[in-house]
Amino acid sequence: MIARQVFSLATRGRGSYPITDRIDSVVQEAGIGTGICHVFLQHTSASLMLCENADPDVRDDLERFMSRHVPDGDPLFVHVDEGPDDMSAHVRTVLTHSDLTLPVRDARLALGTWQGVYLWEHRHAGQRRRVMITVIGE
Amino acid sequence: MIARQVFSLATRGRGSYPITDRIDSVVQEAGIGTGICHVFLQHTSASLMLCENADPDVRDDLERFMSRHVPDGDPLFVHVDEGPDDMSAHVRTVLTHSDLTLPVRDARLALGTWQGVYLWEHRHAGQRRRVMITVIGE
Amino acid sequence: MIARQVFSLATRGRGSYPITDRIDSVVQEAGIGTGICHVFLQHTSASLMLCENADPDVRDDLERFMSRHVPDGDPLFVHVDEGPDDMSAHVRTVLTHSDLTLPVRDARLALGTWQGVYLWEHRHAGQRRRVMITVIGE
């Protein structure tokens, strides 16, 4: 069996947005007991992230780490058509994930206790992001 | 066809632990000739890694690289409840992988000659880690 | 339904090589309307990358970023049997991706408008690289 749904999310600029519940709803509707759930982001300046879900400081620390590691406006970058966060957003995306595959058990996402799924927006301006979900199993 | 198994591994603290053989055993037992094997770690402070499997220096070099790149006790970090390796472990996890999908051929993992799968523990203290395996194919 | 194909690519040394069309051909031949396409690289010194596909400067900037982030000949590295780009190639691989899973819709890859798939060679000398494709769906 296979099920497919697409949803979109309007971000309010750089930062991480919880999407675990939306993905889990798709899994529940799919009615697939055991299998996998593939999550795919159709963009090159935002990421999918599995991250600690209890303390918001974790995601703030990640944001600070990434801002230091891949600075906006790095003089190394030639591709700056859309401003100082254009190329840094592409680098952040390549260094993280555009696709995640998660286990499904009893028709629910089978994450660990402390795992949450987040859409990580890397552009400073808000964007509309499309997430494509595919559930496969039986 | 689909098969599911979970195993746990008790780590002895930071470092990488070979798990190729355990995953390959699950694949063999599944009796699925052609397909994919999804490996998932239900934790946010350890990773899955595909790495060179012949020279242990490679994994030592990776550990040194990561320790320099994501230093324990970085003054940037606010989330330090569990000590100086708490937040660095989360960052290491986000920068690497919690899920891997591997090809299955002739009811075995179809890795390259030099590829091995490792569980990469990022905490200094030993932890019990759960690995969920799903084999899909026919 | 499941379909499997392997192709090889002869690289001309460090840099990224577009492989979207080759993967999409495999998907079309598979005749699977809705599902996923798993792409796997059987090597530990080259990566798969989803990246912006319109401006070649993006991939040049990524290459420069990576060369600064993971320098060849880093004195930290012990594993240098094959020269100064031996260990840096392994680190680049671990920090990026050996496997990608992409959605399939209407028997085609369902990528975003600006997404392309690239094989990212990390060694300076040309290499022959094997890519294993598995399409699963119905």
CSV table of C-alpha atoms in Angstrom, one decimal:
chain,number,residue,atom,x,y,z
A,1,MET,CA,0.0,0.0,0.0
A,2,ILE,CA,1.0,3.5,-0.6
A,3,ALA,CA,-0.4,6.9,0.3
A,4,ARG,CA,0.6,10.4,-0.8
A,5,GLN,CA,-0.2,13.9,0.6
A,6,VAL,CA,1.3,17.3,0.1
A,7,PHE,CA,0.9,20.2,2.5
A,8,SER,CA,2.3,23.7,2.5
A,9,LEU,CA,3.6,25.8,5.3
A,10,ALA,CA,4.0,29.6,5.3
A,11,THR,CA,7.1,30.4,7.3
A,12,ARG,CA,7.7,33.7,9.0
A,13,GLY,CA,11.4,33.7,8.1
A,14,ARG,CA,14.5,32.0,9.5
A,15,GLY,CA,13.8,29.5,12.3
A,16,SER,CA,12.5,26.1,12.8
A,17,TYR,CA,8.8,25.1,12.7
A,18,PRO,CA,7.3,21.9,14.2
A,19,ILE,CA,5.7,19.6,11.7
A,20,THR,CA,5.5,16.3,13.5
A,21,ASP,CA,1.8,16.5,14.1
A,22,ARG,CA,1.0,17.3,10.5
A,23,ILE,CA,3.1,14.4,9.3
A,24,ASP,CA,1.6,12.1,11.9
A,25,SER,CA,-1.9,13.0,10.8
A,26,VAL,CA,-1.0,12.0,7.2
A,27,VAL,CA,0.3,8.7,8.6
A,28,GLN,CA,-2.9,8.0,10.5
A,29,GLU,CA,-5.1,8.8,7.6
A,30,ALA,CA,-3.0,6.5,5.4
A,31,GLY,CA,-4.1,3.5,7.5
A,32,ILE,CA,-0.8,1.8,6.9
A,33,GLY,CA,0.2,-0.2,10.1
A,34,THR,CA,3.8,-1.0,9.5
A,35,GLY,CA,6.1,0.8,7.1
A,36,ILE,CA,8.0,3.9,6.4
A,37,CYS,CA,7.1,7.6,5.9
A,38,HIS,CA,9.1,9.6,3.5
A,39,VAL,CA,9.1,13.4,4.0
A,40,PHE,CA,10.5,15.6,1.2
A,41,LEU,CA,11.0,19.3,0.9
A,42,GLN,CA,10.9,20.7,-2.6
A,43,HIS,CA,13.2,23.6,-1.9
A,44,THR,CA,16.9,24.4,-1.8
A,45,SER,CA,16.9,27.1,0.9
A,46,ALA,CA,15.1,25.3,3.7
A,47,SER,CA,15.7,21.9,5.5
A,48,LEU,CA,14.0,19.1,7.3
A,49,MET,CA,15.4,18.4,10.8
A,50,LEU,CA,15.0,15.8,13.4
A,51,CYS,CA,15.7,17.5,16.7
A,52,GLU,CA,15.3,17.4,20.5
A,53,ASN,CA,11.6,18.5,21.1
A,54,ALA,CA,11.5,19.5,24.7
A,55,ASP,CA,13.7,22.5,25.3
A,56,PRO,CA,13.4,25.4,22.8
A,57,ASP,CA,17.0,26.5,23.7
A,58,VAL,CA,18.2,23.5,21.7
A,59,ARG,CA,16.9,24.9,18.5
A,60,ASP,CA,18.0,28.4,19.4
A,61,ASP,CA,21.5,27.1,20.0
A,62,LEU,CA,21.4,25.2,16.7
A,63,GLU,CA,20.4,28.5,14.9
A,64,ARG,CA,23.3,30.3,16.6
A,65,PHE,CA,25.7,27.6,15.7
A,66,MET,CA,24.6,27.6,12.1
A,67,SER,CA,24.8,31.4,11.8
A,68,ARG,CA,28.4,31.3,13.0
A,69,HIS,CA,29.3,28.3,10.8
A,70,VAL,CA,27.7,29.5,7.6
A,71,PRO,CA,27.6,33.3,8.0
A,72,ASP,CA,25.3,35.4,5.9
A,73,GLY,CA,27.2,37.7,3.5
A,74,ASP,CA,30.4,35.5,3.6
A,75,PRO,CA,32.8,37.2,1.2
A,76,LEU,CA,33.5,33.7,-0.2
A,77,PHE,CA,30.1,33.7,-1.9
A,78,VAL,CA,29.6,34.8,-5.5
A,79,HIS,CA,25.9,33.8,-5.7
A,80,VAL,CA,24.3,36.8,-3.9
A,81,ASP,CA,21.5,37.7,-6.3
A,82,GLU,CA,18.9,37.6,-3.5
A,83,GLY,CA,21.0,39.1,-0.8
A,84,PRO,CA,23.4,38.0,2.0
A,85,ASP,CA,21.2,35.1,3.1
A,86,ASP,CA,20.8,33.6,-0.4
A,87,MET,CA,24.0,31.5,-0.7
A,88,SER,CA,24.2,30.8,3.1
A,89,ALA,CA,20.7,29.3,2.8
A,90,HIS,CA,21.8,26.9,0.0
A,91,VAL,CA,24.9,25.9,2.1
A,92,ARG,CA,22.8,25.2,5.2
A,93,THR,CA,20.4,23.1,3.1
A,94,VAL,CA,23.2,21.0,1.6
A,95,LEU,CA,24.8,20.5,5.1
A,96,THR,CA,21.5,19.3,6.5
A,97,HIS,CA,18.6,17.3,5.0
A,98,SER,CA,15.9,17.8,2.3
A,99,ASP,CA,14.6,14.3,2.8
A,100,LEU,CA,13.8,12.2,5.9
A,101,THR,CA,12.5,8.7,6.1
A,102,LEU,CA,10.8,7.8,9.4
A,103,PRO,CA,9.4,4.5,10.7
A,104,VAL,CA,5.7,3.8,10.9
A,105,ARG,CA,4.3,1.4,13.6
A,106,ASP,CA,0.7,0.9,14.5
A,107,ALA,CA,-0.3,3.5,11.9
A,108,ARG,CA,1.7,6.2,13.8
A,109,LEU,CA,5.1,7.8,13.4
A,110,ALA,CA,7.5,5.7,15.5
A,111,LEU,CA,9.8,8.5,16.8
A,112,GLY,CA,11.9,8.4,19.9
A,113,THR,CA,10.5,10.2,23.0
A,114,TRP,CA,12.6,13.3,22.4
A,115,GLN,CA,12.5,13.4,18.6
A,116,GLY,CA,10.5,16.1,16.8
A,117,VAL,CA,10.4,16.9,13.1
A,118,TYR,CA,11.0,20.5,12.1
A,119,LEU,CA,11.0,22.5,8.9
A,120,TRP,CA,14.1,24.7,9.1
A,121,GLU,CA,13.6,28.0,7.2
A,122,HIS,CA,17.0,29.5,6.2
A,123,ARG,CA,15.8,32.7,4.5
A,124,HIS,CA,15.1,35.8,6.5
A,125,ALA,CA,11.9,36.6,4.7
A,126,GLY,CA,8.9,34.3,5.1
A,127,GLN,CA,8.4,31.7,2.4
A,128,ARG,CA,5.7,29.2,1.4
A,129,ARG,CA,7.2,25.7,1.6
A,130,ARG,CA,5.8,22.5,0.1
A,131,VAL,CA,6.3,19.2,1.9
A,132,MET,CA,5.5,16.0,0.1
A,133,ILE,CA,4.7,12.9,2.3
A,134,THR,CA,4.7,9.3,1.0
A,135,VAL,CA,3.7,6.4,3.3
A,136,ILE,CA,4.6,2.9,2.2
A,137,GLY,CA,3.9,-0.3,4.0
A,138,GLU,CA,1.1,-2.7,4.8
B,1,MET,CA,6.7,-7.6,1.7
B,2,ILE,CA,7.9,-5.8,4.8
B,3,ALA,CA,9.9,-6.9,7.9
B,4,ARG,CA,10.6,-5.0,11.1
B,5,GLN,CA,13.1,-5.6,13.9
B,6,VAL,CA,14.4,-3.4,16.7
B,7,PHE,CA,17.7,-4.0,18.5
B,8,SER,CA,19.5,-2.0,21.2
B,9,LEU,CA,23.2,-1.3,21.7
B,10,ALA,CA,24.9,-0.3,24.9
B,11,THR,CA,27.6,2.2,24.0
B,12,ARG,CA,30.6,2.8,26.2
B,13,GLY,CA,30.6,6.6,25.5
B,14,ARG,CA,31.7,8.8,22.6
B,15,GLY,CA,32.9,6.9,19.5
B,16,SER,CA,31.7,4.9,16.6
B,17,TYR,CA,30.4,1.3,16.9
B,18,PRO,CA,30.1,-1.1,13.9
B,19,ILE,CA,26.6,-2.3,13.3
B,20,THR,CA,26.8,-3.5,9.7
B,21,ASP,CA,26.6,-7.2,10.6
B,22,ARG,CA,23.6,-6.8,12.9
B,23,ILE,CA,21.7,-4.9,10.2
B,24,ASP,CA,22.7,-7.5,7.6
B,25,SER,CA,21.4,-10.3,9.8
B,26,VAL,CA,18.0,-8.6,10.0
B,27,VAL,CA,18.0,-8.3,6.2
B,28,GLN,CA,18.9,-12.0,5.8
B,29,GLU,CA,16.2,-13.1,8.2
B,30,ALA,CA,13.7,-10.9,6.3
B,31,GLY,CA,14.1,-13.0,3.2
B,32,ILE,CA,13.5,-10.1,0.9
B,33,GLY,CA,15.6,-10.4,-2.2
B,34,THR,CA,15.4,-6.9,-3.7
B,35,GLY,CA,14.5,-3.8,-1.9
B,36,ILE,CA,15.6,-1.3,0.6
B,37,CYS,CA,16.6,-1.4,4.3
B,38,HIS,CA,15.7,1.6,6.4
B,39,VAL,CA,17.7,2.1,9.6
B,40,PHE,CA,16.5,4.6,12.2
B,41,LEU,CA,18.0,5.8,15.4
B,42,GLN,CA,15.4,7.0,18.0
B,43,HIS,CA,17.7,9.5,19.7
B,44,THR,CA,18.9,13.1,19.3
B,45,SER,CA,22.4,12.7,20.7
B,46,ALA,CA,23.8,9.9,18.5
B,47,SER,CA,24.0,9.3,14.8
B,48,LEU,CA,24.1,6.7,12.1
B,49,MET,CA,27.2,6.9,9.8
B,50,LEU,CA,28.3,5.3,6.6
B,51,CYS,CA,32.1,5.3,6.7
B,52,GLU,CA,35.2,3.8,5.4
B,53,ASN,CA,35.5,0.4,7.1
B,54,ALA,CA,39.2,-0.7,6.7
B,55,ASP,CA,41.4,1.8,8.6
B,56,PRO,CA,40.3,2.7,12.1
B,57,ASP,CA,42.3,6.0,11.7
B,58,VAL,CA,39.5,7.2,9.5
B,59,ARG,CA,37.0,7.2,12.3
B,60,ASP,CA,39.5,8.6,14.8
B,61,ASP,CA,40.2,11.4,12.4
B,62,LEU,CA,36.4,12.0,12.0
B,63,GLU,CA,36.1,12.1,15.8
B,64,ARG,CA,38.9,14.7,16.0
B,65,PHE,CA,37.5,16.8,13.2
B,66,MET,CA,34.0,16.8,14.9
B,67,SER,CA,35.5,17.7,18.3
B,68,ARG,CA,37.2,20.7,16.8
B,69,HIS,CA,34.1,21.7,14.6
B,70,VAL,CA,31.5,21.3,17.4
B,71,PRO,CA,33.5,21.8,20.6
B,72,ASP,CA,32.0,20.6,23.9
B,73,GLY,CA,31.3,23.5,26.3
B,74,ASP,CA,31.1,26.0,23.5
B,75,PRO,CA,30.2,29.3,25.2
B,76,LEU,CA,27.6,29.8,22.4
B,77,PHE,CA,25.4,27.1,24.0
B,78,VAL,CA,22.6,27.9,26.4
B,79,HIS,CA,21.2,24.3,26.7
B,80,VAL,CA,23.8,22.8,29.1
B,81,ASP,CA,21.6,20.9,31.6
B,82,GLU,CA,23.4,17.7,31.1
B,83,GLY,CA,26.9,19.1,30.9
B,84,PRO,CA,29.3,20.4,28.3
B,85,ASP,CA,28.6,17.5,25.8
B,86,ASP,CA,24.8,17.9,25.9
B,87,MET,CA,24.3,20.5,23.2
B,88,SER,CA,27.4,19.5,21.2
B,89,ALA,CA,25.8,16.0,20.9
B,90,HIS,CA,22.6,17.6,19.5
B,91,VAL,CA,24.5,19.7,17.0
B,92,ARG,CA,26.6,16.7,15.9
B,93,THR,CA,23.4,14.7,15.4
B,94,VAL,CA,21.7,17.4,13.3
B,95,LEU,CA,24.9,17.8,11.1
B,96,THR,CA,25.0,14.0,10.4
B,97,HIS,CA,22.2,11.4,10.1
B,98,SER,CA,19.5,9.8,12.2
B,99,ASP,CA,18.1,7.7,9.3
B,100,LEU,CA,19.9,5.8,6.6
B,101,THR,CA,18.3,3.9,3.7
B,102,LEU,CA,20.5,1.1,2.2
B,103,PRO,CA,19.9,-1.1,-0.9
B,104,VAL,CA,19.1,-4.8,-0.5
B,105,ARG,CA,20.2,-7.2,-3.2
B,106,ASP,CA,20.0,-11.0,-3.1
B,107,ALA,CA,18.7,-10.7,0.5
B,108,ARG,CA,21.8,-9.0,1.7
B,109,LEU,CA,22.9,-5.3,2.2
B,110,ALA,CA,24.3,-4.1,-1.0
B,111,LEU,CA,27.1,-1.8,0.3
B,112,GLY,CA,30.2,-0.8,-1.5
B,113,THR,CA,33.4,-2.7,-0.7
B,114,TRP,CA,34.7,0.0,1.7
B,115,GLN,CA,31.4,1.0,3.3
B,116,GLY,CA,30.5,0.1,6.9
B,117,VAL,CA,27.5,1.3,9.0
B,118,TYR,CA,28.3,2.7,12.4
B,119,LEU,CA,26.4,4.0,15.4
B,120,TRP,CA,28.1,7.2,16.4
B,121,GLU,CA,27.7,7.9,20.1
B,122,HIS,CA,28.1,11.7,20.9
B,123,ARG,CA,27.7,11.6,24.7
B,124,HIS,CA,30.8,10.9,26.8
B,125,ALA,CA,28.8,8.5,29.1
B,126,GLY,CA,27.7,5.2,27.8
B,127,GLN,CA,24.0,5.0,26.7
B,128,ARG,CA,21.6,2.4,25.6
B,129,ARG,CA,20.6,3.1,22.0
B,130,ARG,CA,17.6,1.7,20.0
B,131,VAL,CA,17.9,1.0,16.3
B,132,MET,CA,14.7,0.3,14.3
B,133,ILE,CA,15.2,-1.6,11.0
B,134,THR,CA,12.5,-1.9,8.3
B,135,VAL,CA,13.1,-4.0,5.2
B,136,ILE,CA,10.8,-3.4,2.2
B,137,GLY,CA,10.8,-5.1,-1.2
B,138,GLU,CA,10.0,-8.4,-2.8
C,1,MET,CA,6.3,-3.1,-7.5
C,2,ILE,CA,10.0,-2.6,-7.4
C,3,ALA,CA,12.7,-1.8,-10.0
C,4,ARG,CA,16.4,-1.7,-9.7
C,5,GLN,CA,19.1,-0.3,-12.0
C,6,VAL,CA,22.8,0.5,-11.5
C,7,PHE,CA,24.8,3.0,-13.5
C,8,SER,CA,28.4,4.2,-13.3
C,9,LEU,CA,29.8,7.6,-13.9
C,10,ALA,CA,33.4,8.4,-14.7
C,11,THR,CA,34.2,11.7,-12.9
C,12,ARG,CA,37.0,14.0,-13.9
C,13,GLY,CA,38.0,14.8,-10.3
C,14,ARG,CA,36.7,17.1,-7.6
C,15,GLY,CA,33.4,18.8,-8.5
C,16,SER,CA,29.7,18.1,-8.9
C,17,TYR,CA,28.1,16.3,-11.8
C,18,PRO,CA,24.4,16.5,-12.7
C,19,ILE,CA,22.7,13.1,-12.6
C,20,THR,CA,19.0,14.1,-12.4
C,21,ASP,CA,18.3,13.1,-16.0
C,22,ARG,CA,19.9,9.6,-15.6
C,23,ILE,CA,17.8,9.0,-12.4
C,24,ASP,CA,14.6,10.2,-14.0
C,25,SER,CA,15.2,7.9,-17.0
C,26,VAL,CA,15.4,5.0,-14.6
C,27,VAL,CA,12.1,6.1,-13.0
C,28,GLN,CA,10.4,6.4,-16.3
C,29,GLU,CA,11.5,3.0,-17.4
C,30,ALA,CA,10.3,1.5,-14.1
C,31,GLY,CA,6.7,2.4,-14.9
C,32,ILE,CA,5.9,3.1,-11.3
C,33,GLY,CA,3.4,5.9,-11.0
C,34,THR,CA,3.5,6.8,-7.3
C,35,GLY,CA,6.2,6.0,-5.0
C,36,ILE,CA,9.8,6.7,-4.0
C,37,CYS,CA,13.2,6.5,-5.7
C,38,HIS,CA,16.1,5.5,-3.6
C,39,VAL,CA,19.6,6.6,-4.8
C,40,PHE,CA,22.7,5.1,-3.3
C,41,LEU,CA,26.3,5.8,-3.8
C,42,GLN,CA,28.6,2.8,-3.0
C,43,HIS,CA,31.6,4.9,-2.1
C,44,THR,CA,33.1,6.7,0.9
C,45,SER,CA,34.8,9.6,-0.8
C,46,ALA,CA,32.0,11.1,-3.0
C,47,SER,CA,28.5,12.2,-2.1
C,48,LEU,CA,25.0,12.7,-3.5
C,49,MET,CA,23.7,16.3,-3.3
C,50,LEU,CA,20.3,18.0,-3.9
C,51,CYS,CA,21.2,21.5,-4.9
C,52,GLU,CA,20.0,24.6,-6.7
C,53,ASN,CA,20.1,23.8,-10.4
C,54,ALA,CA,20.0,27.1,-12.2
C,55,ASP,CA,23.2,29.1,-11.4
C,56,PRO,CA,26.5,27.2,-11.5
C,57,ASP,CA,27.9,29.8,-9.1
C,58,VAL,CA,26.0,28.0,-6.3
C,59,ARG,CA,27.9,24.8,-6.8
C,60,ASP,CA,31.2,26.7,-7.1
C,61,ASP,CA,30.4,28.5,-3.8
C,62,LEU,CA,29.6,25.2,-2.2
C,63,GLU,CA,32.9,23.8,-3.3
C,64,ARG,CA,34.8,26.8,-2.0
C,65,PHE,CA,32.9,26.6,1.3
C,66,MET,CA,33.7,22.9,1.7
C,67,SER,CA,37.4,23.4,0.8
C,68,ARG,CA,37.7,26.0,3.6
C,69,HIS,CA,35.6,24.0,6.1
C,70,VAL,CA,37.4,20.6,5.4
C,71,PRO,CA,40.8,21.6,4.1
C,72,ASP,CA,42.9,19.0,2.3
C,73,GLY,CA,46.1,18.2,4.2
C,74,ASP,CA,44.7,19.2,7.5
C,75,PRO,CA,47.4,18.4,10.1
C,76,LEU,CA,44.7,16.9,12.2
C,77,PHE,CA,44.5,13.9,9.9
C,78,VAL,CA,46.4,10.7,10.4
C,79,HIS,CA,44.8,8.8,7.5
C,80,VAL,CA,46.8,10.2,4.6
C,81,ASP,CA,47.8,7.0,2.7
C,82,GLU,CA,46.3,8.3,-0.6
C,83,GLY,CA,47.5,11.9,-0.2
C,84,PRO,CA,46.1,15.2,1.2
C,85,ASP,CA,42.6,14.7,-0.2
C,86,ASP,CA,42.1,11.2,1.2
C,87,MET,CA,40.8,12.0,4.6
C,88,SER,CA,39.1,15.3,3.6
C,89,ALA,CA,37.1,13.3,1.1
C,90,HIS,CA,35.9,10.9,3.8
C,91,VAL,CA,34.9,13.8,6.1
C,92,ARG,CA,33.1,15.6,3.3
C,93,THR,CA,31.2,12.4,2.6
C,94,VAL,CA,30.1,11.9,6.2
C,95,LEU,CA,29.0,15.6,6.5
C,96,THR,CA,26.8,15.2,3.4
C,97,HIS,CA,24.9,12.2,1.9
C,98,SER,CA,25.5,8.8,0.5
C,99,ASP,CA,21.8,8.1,0.1
C,100,LEU,CA,18.9,10.2,-1.1
C,101,THR,CA,15.2,9.2,-1.3
C,102,LEU,CA,13.1,11.2,-3.8
C,103,PRO,CA,9.4,11.2,-4.4
C,104,VAL,CA,8.0,9.7,-7.7
C,105,ARG,CA,4.7,11.1,-9.1
C,106,ASP,CA,3.2,10.2,-12.5
C,107,ALA,CA,6.2,8.0,-13.2
C,108,ARG,CA,8.7,10.9,-12.9
C,109,LEU,CA,10.9,12.3,-10.2
C,110,ALA,CA,8.8,14.9,-8.3
C,111,LEU,CA,11.5,17.4,-7.5
C,112,GLY,CA,11.0,21.1,-6.8
C,113,THR,CA,11.6,23.6,-9.7
C,114,TRP,CA,15.1,24.5,-8.5
C,115,GLN,CA,16.2,21.1,-7.3
C,116,GLY,CA,18.8,19.1,-9.1
C,117,VAL,CA,20.6,15.9,-8.1
C,118,TYR,CA,24.4,15.9,-8.3
C,119,LEU,CA,27.2,13.4,-7.7
C,120,TRP,CA,29.8,15.3,-5.7
C,121,GLU,CA,33.3,13.9,-6.3
C,122,HIS,CA,35.6,14.8,-3.5
C,123,ARG,CA,38.9,13.3,-4.8
C,124,HIS,CA,41.1,15.3,-7.1
C,125,ALA,CA,41.7,12.5,-9.5
C,126,GLY,CA,38.9,11.2,-11.6
C,127,GLN,CA,37.1,8.1,-10.3
C,128,ARG,CA,34.5,5.6,-11.6
C,129,ARG,CA,31.5,5.8,-9.3
C,130,ARG,CA,28.6,3.4,-9.0
C,131,VAL,CA,25.1,4.6,-8.4
C,132,MET,CA,22.4,2.1,-7.4
C,133,ILE,CA,18.7,3.1,-8.0
C,134,THR,CA,15.7,1.4,-6.5
C,135,VAL,CA,12.2,2.5,-7.4
C,136,ILE,CA,9.3,1.3,-5.1
C,137,GLY,CA,5.6,2.0,-5.5
C,138,GLU,CA,2.6,1.2,-7.5
